[in-house]
JSON list of C-alpha atoms in Angstrom, two decimals:
[
{"chain": "A", "resi": 1, "resn": "UNK", "atom": "CA", "xyz": [92.99, 118.60, 103.28]},
{"chain": "A", "resi": 2, "resn": "UNK", "atom": "CA", "xyz": [91.88, 121.70, 101.44]},
{"chain": "A", "resi": 3, "resn": "UNK", "atom": "CA", "xyz": [88.38, 122.02, 100.05]},
{"chain": "A", "resi": 4, "resn": "UNK", "atom": "CA", "xyz": [87.98, 120.22, 96.70]},
{"chain": "A", "resi": 5, "resn": "UNK", "atom": "CA", "xyz": [87.82, 122.61, 93.77]},
{"chain": "A", "resi": 6, "resn": "UNK", "atom": "CA", "xyz": [85.10, 122.39, 91.19]},
{"chain": "A", "resi": 7, "resn": "UNK", "atom": "CA", "xyz": [85.96, 119.46, 89.00]},
{"chain": "A", "resi": 8, "resn": "UNK", "atom": "CA", "xyz": [86.86, 119.78, 85.35]},
{"chain": "A", "resi": 9, "resn": "UNK", "atom": "CA", "xyz": [85.18, 116.53, 84.27]},
{"chain": "A", "resi": 10, "resn": "UNK", "atom": "CA", "xyz": [87.25, 116.37, 81.07]},
{"chain": "A", "resi": 11, "resn": "UNK", "atom": "CA", "xyz": [90.65, 116.15, 82.86]},
{"chain": "A", "resi": 12, "resn": "UNK", "atom": "CA", "xyz": [89.82, 115.40, 86.52]},
{"chain": "A", "resi": 13, "resn": "UNK", "atom": "CA", "xyz": [90.39, 111.67, 86.11]},
{"chain": "A", "resi": 14, "resn": "UNK", "atom": "CA", "xyz": [93.51, 111.96, 83.96]},
{"chain": "A", "resi": 15, "resn": "UNK", "atom": "CA", "xyz": [96.57, 110.21, 85.30]},
{"chain": "A", "resi": 16, "resn": "UNK", "atom": "CA", "xyz": [98.48, 113.24, 86.57]},
{"chain": "A", "resi": 17, "resn": "UNK", "atom": "CA", "xyz": [95.69, 114.86, 88.63]},
{"chain": "A", "resi": 18, "resn": "UNK", "atom": "CA", "xyz": [94.59, 111.46, 89.95]},
{"chain": "A", "resi": 19, "resn": "UNK", "atom": "CA", "xyz": [98.14, 110.57, 90.96]},
{"chain": "A", "resi": 20, "resn": "UNK", "atom": "CA", "xyz": [98.66, 114.00, 92.55]},
{"chain": "A", "resi": 21, "resn": "UNK", "atom": "CA", "xyz": [95.46, 113.69, 94.59]},
{"chain": "A", "resi": 22, "resn": "UNK", "atom": "CA", "xyz": [96.53, 110.27, 95.79]},
{"chain": "A", "resi": 23, "resn": "UNK", "atom": "CA", "xyz": [99.91, 111.62, 96.85]},
{"chain": "A", "resi": 24, "resn": "UNK", "atom": "CA", "xyz": [98.31, 114.60, 98.58]},
{"chain": "A", "resi": 25, "resn": "UNK", "atom": "CA", "xyz": [96.04, 112.27, 100.54]},
{"chain": "A", "resi": 26, "resn": "UNK", "atom": "CA", "xyz": [98.90, 110.00, 101.64]},
{"chain": "A", "resi": 27, "resn": "UNK", "atom": "CA", "xyz": [102.63, 110.79, 101.31]},
{"chain": "A", "resi": 28, "resn": "UNK", "atom": "CA", "xyz": [104.46, 107.62, 100.23]},
{"chain": "A", "resi": 29, "resn": "UNK", "atom": "CA", "xyz": [107.00, 107.92, 103.05]},
{"chain": "A", "resi": 30, "resn": "UNK", "atom": "CA", "xyz": [104.81, 108.53, 106.12]},
{"chain": "A", "resi": 31, "resn": "UNK", "atom": "CA", "xyz": [101.17, 108.30, 105.00]},
{"chain": "A", "resi": 32, "resn": "UNK", "atom": "CA", "xyz": [100.38, 111.88, 106.11]},
{"chain": "A", "resi": 33, "resn": "UNK", "atom": "CA", "xyz": [98.21, 114.12, 104.02]},
{"chain": "A", "resi": 34, "resn": "UNK", "atom": "CA", "xyz": [99.63, 117.25, 102.44]},
{"chain": "A", "resi": 35, "resn": "UNK", "atom": "CA", "xyz": [97.66, 120.50, 101.98]},
{"chain": "A", "resi": 36, "resn": "UNK", "atom": "CA", "xyz": [97.65, 122.46, 98.73]},
{"chain": "A", "resi": 37, "resn": "UNK", "atom": "CA", "xyz": [99.24, 125.30, 100.68]},
{"chain": "A", "resi": 38, "resn": "UNK", "atom": "CA", "xyz": [102.11, 123.21, 102.07]},
{"chain": "A", "resi": 39, "resn": "UNK", "atom": "CA", "xyz": [102.92, 121.73, 98.65]},
{"chain": "A", "resi": 40, "resn": "UNK", "atom": "CA", "xyz": [102.61, 125.08, 96.92]},
{"chain": "A", "resi": 41, "resn": "UNK", "atom": "CA", "xyz": [104.99, 126.71, 99.39]},
{"chain": "A", "resi": 42, "resn": "UNK", "atom": "CA", "xyz": [107.52, 123.91, 98.92]},
{"chain": "A", "resi": 43, "resn": "UNK", "atom": "CA", "xyz": [107.49, 123.87, 95.13]},
{"chain": "A", "resi": 44, "resn": "UNK", "atom": "CA", "xyz": [107.11, 127.66, 94.69]},
{"chain": "A", "resi": 45, "resn": "UNK", "atom": "CA", "xyz": [103.62, 128.07, 93.37]},
{"chain": "A", "resi": 46, "resn": "UNK", "atom": "CA", "xyz": [100.31, 129.33, 94.86]},
{"chain": "A", "resi": 47, "resn": "UNK", "atom": "CA", "xyz": [97.99, 126.90, 96.61]},
{"chain": "A", "resi": 48, "resn": "UNK", "atom": "CA", "xyz": [95.33, 127.75, 93.99]},
{"chain": "A", "resi": 49, "resn": "UNK", "atom": "CA", "xyz": [97.72, 126.48, 91.30]},
{"chain": "A", "resi": 50, "resn": "UNK", "atom": "CA", "xyz": [98.09, 123.20, 93.19]},
{"chain": "A", "resi": 51, "resn": "UNK", "atom": "CA", "xyz": [94.34, 123.06, 93.34]},
{"chain": "A", "resi": 52, "resn": "UNK", "atom": "CA", "xyz": [94.16, 123.49, 89.58]},
{"chain": "A", "resi": 53, "resn": "UNK", "atom": "CA", "xyz": [96.72, 120.71, 89.06]},
{"chain": "A", "resi": 54, "resn": "UNK", "atom": "CA", "xyz": [94.70, 118.40, 91.36]},
{"chain": "A", "resi": 55, "resn": "UNK", "atom": "CA", "xyz": [91.46, 119.13, 89.50]},
{"chain": "A", "resi": 56, "resn": "UNK", "atom": "CA", "xyz": [93.00, 118.62, 86.04]},
{"chain": "A", "resi": 57, "resn": "UNK", "atom": "CA", "xyz": [92.39, 122.27, 85.06]},
{"chain": "A", "resi": 58, "resn": "UNK", "atom": "CA", "xyz": [96.05, 122.84, 84.23]},
{"chain": "A", "resi": 59, "resn": "UNK", "atom": "CA", "xyz": [99.41, 121.00, 84.08]},
{"chain": "A", "resi": 60, "resn": "UNK", "atom": "CA", "xyz": [102.66, 121.98, 85.85]},
{"chain": "A", "resi": 61, "resn": "UNK", "atom": "CA", "xyz": [105.71, 123.08, 83.93]},
{"chain": "A", "resi": 62, "resn": "UNK", "atom": "CA", "xyz": [108.56, 120.55, 83.76]},
{"chain": "A", "resi": 63, "resn": "UNK", "atom": "CA", "xyz": [110.53, 122.19, 86.58]},
{"chain": "A", "resi": 64, "resn": "UNK", "atom": "CA", "xyz": [107.48, 122.31, 88.87]},
{"chain": "A", "resi": 65, "resn": "UNK", "atom": "CA", "xyz": [106.63, 118.67, 88.09]},
{"chain": "A", "resi": 66, "resn": "UNK", "atom": "CA", "xyz": [110.23, 117.80, 89.07]},
{"chain": "A", "resi": 67, "resn": "UNK", "atom": "CA", "xyz": [109.91, 119.69, 92.39]},
{"chain": "A", "resi": 68, "resn": "UNK", "atom": "CA", "xyz": [106.53, 117.96, 93.14]},
{"chain": "A", "resi": 69, "resn": "UNK", "atom": "CA", "xyz": [108.14, 114.59, 92.37]},
{"chain": "A", "resi": 70, "resn": "UNK", "atom": "CA", "xyz": [111.07, 115.37, 94.70]},
{"chain": "A", "resi": 71, "resn": "UNK", "atom": "CA", "xyz": [108.70, 116.46, 97.47]},
{"chain": "A", "resi": 72, "resn": "UNK", "atom": "CA", "xyz": [106.86, 113.16, 97.36]},
{"chain": "A", "resi": 73, "resn": "UNK", "atom": "CA", "xyz": [110.06, 111.20, 96.69]},
{"chain": "A", "resi": 74, "resn": "UNK", "atom": "CA", "xyz": [108.66, 109.65, 93.51]},
{"chain": "A", "resi": 75, "resn": "UNK", "atom": "CA", "xyz": [109.89, 109.72, 89.95]},
{"chain": "A", "resi": 76, "resn": "UNK", "atom": "CA", "xyz": [108.55, 112.24, 87.42]},
{"chain": "A", "resi": 77, "resn": "UNK", "atom": "CA", "xyz": [107.43, 109.38, 85.17]},
{"chain": "A", "resi": 78, "resn": "UNK", "atom": "CA", "xyz": [105.35, 108.00, 88.10]},
{"chain": "A", "resi": 79, "resn": "UNK", "atom": "CA", "xyz": [103.80, 111.42, 88.62]},
{"chain": "A", "resi": 80, "resn": "UNK", "atom": "CA", "xyz": [102.89, 111.73, 84.96]},
{"chain": "A", "resi": 81, "resn": "UNK", "atom": "CA", "xyz": [101.98, 108.17, 84.06]},
{"chain": "A", "resi": 82, "resn": "UNK", "atom": "CA", "xyz": [101.11, 106.51, 87.40]},
{"chain": "A", "resi": 83, "resn": "UNK", "atom": "CA", "xyz": [103.93, 103.96, 87.00]},
{"chain": "A", "resi": 84, "resn": "UNK", "atom": "CA", "xyz": [107.68, 104.54, 87.34]},
{"chain": "A", "resi": 85, "resn": "UNK", "atom": "CA", "xyz": [109.87, 103.32, 84.48]},
{"chain": "A", "resi": 86, "resn": "UNK", "atom": "CA", "xyz": [111.60, 100.88, 86.85]},
{"chain": "A", "resi": 87, "resn": "UNK", "atom": "CA", "xyz": [108.27, 99.20, 87.63]},
{"chain": "A", "resi": 88, "resn": "UNK", "atom": "CA", "xyz": [106.67, 99.43, 84.19]},
{"chain": "A", "resi": 89, "resn": "UNK", "atom": "CA", "xyz": [107.52, 95.85, 83.28]},
{"chain": "A", "resi": 90, "resn": "UNK", "atom": "CA", "xyz": [105.98, 94.53, 86.50]},
{"chain": "A", "resi": 91, "resn": "UNK", "atom": "CA", "xyz": [102.93, 96.69, 85.96]},
{"chain": "A", "resi": 92, "resn": "UNK", "atom": "CA", "xyz": [102.42, 95.50, 82.37]},
{"chain": "A", "resi": 93, "resn": "UNK", "atom": "CA", "xyz": [103.12, 91.81, 83.12]},
{"chain": "A", "resi": 94, "resn": "UNK", "atom": "CA", "xyz": [101.40, 91.46, 86.48]},
{"chain": "A", "resi": 95, "resn": "UNK", "atom": "CA", "xyz": [98.87, 94.31, 86.41]},
{"chain": "A", "resi": 96, "resn": "UNK", "atom": "CA", "xyz": [100.01, 95.46, 89.85]},
{"chain": "A", "resi": 97, "resn": "UNK", "atom": "CA", "xyz": [99.90, 99.11, 90.84]},
{"chain": "A", "resi": 98, "resn": "UNK", "atom": "CA", "xyz": [102.98, 101.20, 91.60]},
{"chain": "A", "resi": 99, "resn": "UNK", "atom": "CA", "xyz": [102.16, 101.07, 95.35]},
{"chain": "A", "resi": 100, "resn": "UNK", "atom": "CA", "xyz": [101.83, 97.24, 95.33]},
{"chain": "A", "resi": 101, "resn": "UNK", "atom": "CA", "xyz": [105.12, 96.80, 93.49]},
{"chain": "A", "resi": 102, "resn": "UNK", "atom": "CA", "xyz": [106.93, 99.17, 95.83]},
{"chain": "A", "resi": 103, "resn": "UNK", "atom": "CA", "xyz": [105.53, 97.44, 98.90]},
{"chain": "A", "resi": 104, "resn": "UNK", "atom": "CA", "xyz": [106.72, 94.07, 97.56]},
{"chain": "A", "resi": 105, "resn": "UNK", "atom": "CA", "xyz": [110.17, 95.47, 96.86]},
{"chain": "A", "resi": 106, "resn": "UNK", "atom": "CA", "xyz": [110.37, 96.89, 100.41]},
{"chain": "A", "resi": 107, "resn": "UNK", "atom": "CA", "xyz": [108.81, 93.93, 102.21]},
{"chain": "A", "resi": 108, "resn": "UNK", "atom": "CA", "xyz": [112.11, 92.68, 103.64]},
{"chain": "A", "resi": 109, "resn": "UNK", "atom": "CA", "xyz": [113.00, 96.19, 104.88]},
{"chain": "A", "resi": 110, "resn": "UNK", "atom": "CA", "xyz": [109.69, 96.91, 106.64]},
{"chain": "A", "resi": 111, "resn": "UNK", "atom": "CA", "xyz": [109.33, 97.29, 110.42]},
{"chain": "A", "resi": 112, "resn": "UNK", "atom": "CA", "xyz": [112.48, 99.39, 111.04]},
{"chain": "A", "resi": 113, "resn": "UNK", "atom": "CA", "xyz": [112.31, 98.86, 114.77]},
{"chain": "A", "resi": 114, "resn": "UNK", "atom": "CA", "xyz": [112.93, 95.13, 114.22]},
{"chain": "A", "resi": 115, "resn": "UNK", "atom": "CA", "xyz": [116.47, 93.70, 113.87]},
{"chain": "A", "resi": 116, "resn": "UNK", "atom": "CA", "xyz": [117.28, 93.30, 110.10]},
{"chain": "A", "resi": 117, "resn": "UNK", "atom": "CA", "xyz": [117.78, 89.54, 110.52]},
{"chain": "A", "resi": 118, "resn": "UNK", "atom": "CA", "xyz": [114.40, 89.24, 112.19]},
{"chain": "A", "resi": 119, "resn": "UNK", "atom": "CA", "xyz": [112.71, 91.32, 109.42]},
{"chain": "A", "resi": 120, "resn": "UNK", "atom": "CA", "xyz": [113.76, 88.74, 106.81]},
{"chain": "A", "resi": 121, "resn": "UNK", "atom": "CA", "xyz": [111.57, 86.14, 108.56]},
{"chain": "A", "resi": 122, "resn": "UNK", "atom": "CA", "xyz": [108.44, 87.62, 107.06]},
{"chain": "A", "resi": 123, "resn": "UNK", "atom": "CA", "xyz": [109.60, 86.92, 103.50]},
{"chain": "A", "resi": 124, "resn": "UNK", "atom": "CA", "xyz": [109.06, 83.12, 103.60]},
{"chain": "A", "resi": 125, "resn": "UNK", "atom": "CA", "xyz": [105.45, 83.70, 104.79]},
{"chain": "A", "resi": 126, "resn": "UNK", "atom": "CA", "xyz": [104.88, 86.22, 102.01]},
{"chain": "A", "resi": 127, "resn": "UNK", "atom": "CA", "xyz": [106.48, 83.92, 99.43]},
{"chain": "A", "resi": 128, "resn": "UNK", "atom": "CA", "xyz": [104.40, 80.98, 100.56]},
{"chain": "A", "resi": 129, "resn": "UNK", "atom": "CA", "xyz": [101.18, 83.02, 100.42]},
{"chain": "A", "resi": 130, "resn": "UNK", "atom": "CA", "xyz": [101.87, 84.37, 96.96]},
{"chain": "A", "resi": 131, "resn": "UNK", "atom": "CA", "xyz": [102.77, 80.99, 95.62]},
{"chain": "A", "resi": 132, "resn": "UNK", "atom": "CA", "xyz": [99.74, 79.23, 97.03]},
{"chain": "A", "resi": 133, "resn": "UNK", "atom": "CA", "xyz": [96.83, 78.69, 94.57]},
{"chain": "A", "resi": 134, "resn": "UNK", "atom": "CA", "xyz": [94.41, 78.63, 97.51]},
{"chain": "A", "resi": 135, "resn": "UNK", "atom": "CA", "xyz": [95.25, 82.31, 98.08]},
{"chain": "A", "resi": 136, "resn": "UNK", "atom": "CA", "xyz": [94.11, 83.28, 94.58]},
{"chain": "A", "resi": 137, "resn": "UNK", "atom": "CA", "xyz": [90.94, 81.18, 94.93]},
{"chain": "A", "resi": 138, "resn": "UNK", "atom": "CA", "xyz": [90.38, 83.04, 98.21]},
{"chain": "A", "resi": 139, "resn": "UNK", "atom": "CA", "xyz": [90.69, 86.39, 96.45]},
{"chain": "A", "resi": 140, "resn": "UNK", "atom": "CA", "xyz": [88.28, 85.36, 93.68]},
{"chain": "A", "resi": 141, "resn": "UNK", "atom": "CA", "xyz": [85.69, 84.17, 96.23]},
{"chain": "A", "resi": 142, "resn": "UNK", "atom": "CA", "xyz": [86.30, 87.19, 98.43]},
{"chain": "A", "resi": 143, "resn": "UNK", "atom": "CA", "xyz": [85.50, 89.42, 95.43]},
{"chain": "A", "resi": 144, "resn": "UNK", "atom": "CA", "xyz": [82.22, 87.54, 94.96]},
{"chain": "A", "resi": 145, "resn": "UNK", "atom": "CA", "xyz": [81.20, 87.96, 98.62]},
{"chain": "A", "resi": 146, "resn": "UNK", "atom": "CA", "xyz": [82.08, 91.69, 98.67]},
{"chain": "A", "resi": 147, "resn": "UNK", "atom": "CA", "xyz": [80.14, 92.31, 95.44]},
{"chain": "A", "resi": 148, "resn": "UNK", "atom": "CA", "xyz": [77.14, 90.43, 96.91]},
{"chain": "A", "resi": 149, "resn": "UNK", "atom": "CA", "xyz": [77.36, 92.55, 100.07]},
{"chain": "A", "resi": 150, "resn": "UNK", "atom": "CA", "xyz": [77.47, 95.70, 97.93]},
{"chain": "A", "resi": 151, "resn": "UNK", "atom": "CA", "xyz": [74.36, 94.48, 96.17]},
{"chain": "A", "resi": 152, "resn": "UNK", "atom": "CA", "xyz": [72.42, 94.39, 99.45]},
{"chain": "A", "resi": 153, "resn": "UNK", "atom": "CA", "xyz": [73.03, 98.16, 99.83]},
{"chain": "A", "resi": 154, "resn": "UNK", "atom": "CA", "xyz": [71.57, 98.88, 96.40]},
{"chain": "A", "resi": 155, "resn": "UNK", "atom": "CA", "xyz": [68.66, 96.47, 96.74]},
{"chain": "A", "resi": 156, "resn": "UNK", "atom": "CA", "xyz": [65.37, 97.70, 95.28]},
{"chain": "A", "resi": 157, "resn": "UNK", "atom": "CA", "xyz": [62.39, 98.53, 97.47]},
{"chain": "A", "resi": 158, "resn": "UNK", "atom": "CA", "xyz": [60.58, 95.56, 96.01]},
{"chain": "A", "resi": 159, "resn": "UNK", "atom": "CA", "xyz": [63.41, 93.22, 96.99]},
{"chain": "A", "resi": 160, "resn": "UNK", "atom": "CA", "xyz": [63.62, 94.73, 100.45]},
{"chain": "A", "resi": 161, "resn": "UNK", "atom": "CA", "xyz": [59.87, 94.27, 100.86]},
{"chain": "A", "resi": 162, "resn": "UNK", "atom": "CA", "xyz": [60.13, 90.64, 99.70]},
{"chain": "A", "resi": 163, "resn": "UNK", "atom": "CA", "xyz": [62.82, 89.82, 102.24]},
{"chain": "A", "resi": 164, "resn": "UNK", "atom": "CA", "xyz": [61.75, 92.18, 105.03]},
{"chain": "A", "resi": 165, "resn": "UNK", "atom": "CA", "xyz": [61.69, 89.38, 107.60]},
{"chain": "A", "resi": 166, "resn": "UNK", "atom": "CA", "xyz": [65.31, 88.50, 106.81]},
{"chain": "A", "resi": 167, "resn": "UNK", "atom": "CA", "xyz": [68.47, 90.53, 107.56]},
{"chain": "A", "resi": 168, "resn": "UNK", "atom": "CA", "xyz": [70.00, 89.89, 104.12]},
{"chain": "A", "resi": 169, "resn": "UNK", "atom": "CA", "xyz": [72.85, 92.36, 104.67]},
{"chain": "A", "resi": 170, "resn": "UNK", "atom": "CA", "xyz": [73.62, 90.82, 108.11]},
{"chain": "A", "resi": 171, "resn": "UNK", "atom": "CA", "xyz": [73.67, 87.39, 106.52]},
{"chain": "A", "resi": 172, "resn": "UNK", "atom": "CA", "xyz": [76.18, 88.42, 103.87]},
{"chain": "A", "resi": 173, "resn": "UNK", "atom": "CA", "xyz": [78.38, 90.12, 106.47]},
{"chain": "A", "resi": 174, "resn": "UNK", "atom": "CA", "xyz": [78.35, 86.97, 108.60]},
{"chain": "A", "resi": 175, "resn": "UNK", "atom": "CA", "xyz": [79.09, 84.79, 105.57]},
{"chain": "A", "resi": 176, "resn": "UNK", "atom": "CA", "xyz": [82.00, 87.06, 104.60]},
{"chain": "A", "resi": 177, "resn": "UNK", "atom": "CA", "xyz": [83.44, 87.04, 108.13]},
{"chain": "A", "resi": 178, "resn": "UNK", "atom": "CA", "xyz": [83.21, 83.20, 108.33]},
{"chain": "A", "resi": 179, "resn": "UNK", "atom": "CA", "xyz": [84.86, 82.82, 104.89]},
{"chain": "A", "resi": 180, "resn": "UNK", "atom": "CA", "xyz": [87.80, 85.05, 105.88]},
{"chain": "A", "resi": 181, "resn": "UNK", "atom": "CA", "xyz": [88.15, 83.38, 109.26]},
{"chain": "A", "resi": 182, "resn": "UNK", "atom": "CA", "xyz": [88.23, 79.88, 107.69]},
{"chain": "A", "resi": 183, "resn": "UNK", "atom": "CA", "xyz": [90.88, 80.96, 105.18]},
{"chain": "A", "resi": 184, "resn": "UNK", "atom": "CA", "xyz": [93.13, 82.42, 107.91]},
{"chain": "A", "resi": 185, "resn": "UNK", "atom": "CA", "xyz": [92.67, 79.26, 110.00]},
{"chain": "A", "resi": 186, "resn": "UNK", "atom": "CA", "xyz": [93.62, 77.05, 107.07]},
{"chain": "A", "resi": 187, "resn": "UNK", "atom": "CA", "xyz": [96.74, 79.16, 106.38]},
{"chain": "A", "resi": 188, "resn": "UNK", "atom": "CA", "xyz": [97.79, 78.96, 110.04]},
{"chain": "A", "resi": 189, "resn": "UNK", "atom": "CA", "xyz": [97.25, 75.17, 109.96]},
{"chain": "A", "resi": 190, "resn": "UNK", "atom": "CA", "xyz": [99.58, 74.96, 106.95]},
{"chain": "A", "resi": 191, "resn": "UNK", "atom": "CA", "xyz": [102.28, 76.54, 109.15]},
{"chain": "A", "resi": 192, "resn": "UNK", "atom": "CA", "xyz": [101.90, 73.61, 111.58]},
{"chain": "A", "resi": 193, "resn": "UNK", "atom": "CA", "xyz": [99.66, 75.34, 114.15]},
{"chain": "A", "resi": 194, "resn": "UNK", "atom": "CA", "xyz": [96.41, 73.52, 114.52]},
{"chain": "A", "resi": 195, "resn": "UNK", "atom": "CA", "xyz": [93.91, 76.03, 115.84]},
{"chain": "A", "resi": 196, "resn": "UNK", "atom": "CA", "xyz": [90.74, 74.06, 115.17]},
{"chain": "A", "resi": 197, "resn": "UNK", "atom": "CA", "xyz": [88.50, 73.79, 118.18]},
{"chain": "A", "resi": 198, "resn": "UNK", "atom": "CA", "xyz": [86.57, 70.66, 118.94]}
]
């Protein structure tokens, strides 16, 4: 992607520039990145103008915002607020992002190369996972392990010296891998496939 412009710290993290940068990095339809130049040519503005939009230095006019939304196949309200009006209720009630809500909505239509009847077979697995309290306990514990692993990167020199004979980071990585592996094994066992090894 194009070189990042100098950031306007006042507006750089506002919703519109943040959403635009996310869309530029990964188009919702195909995941490909889009250059400032390509978007600018499509919507009829200079690439420097797109750069200014992405850095929060300026806002597009209504007609340009509409053309940007059409290019990315998103709604203007998503572009400006980060959540489309059709998903606002889900976002407020569940706290899920626009991307998560859209993936859930399209779950039964994914994998276009698969016969439509076959695609529907993934839904019961998704439904079972999302309605299983163990899954949410897994996510909570996973968060703990990841944060602990992050902590090993920022460990003070004193702490590193104290544990120099131990590979603390390696231990946390191993612990995280074992935890994830055990969860997956339990979920597979729930489906009637016993993969435990003696």
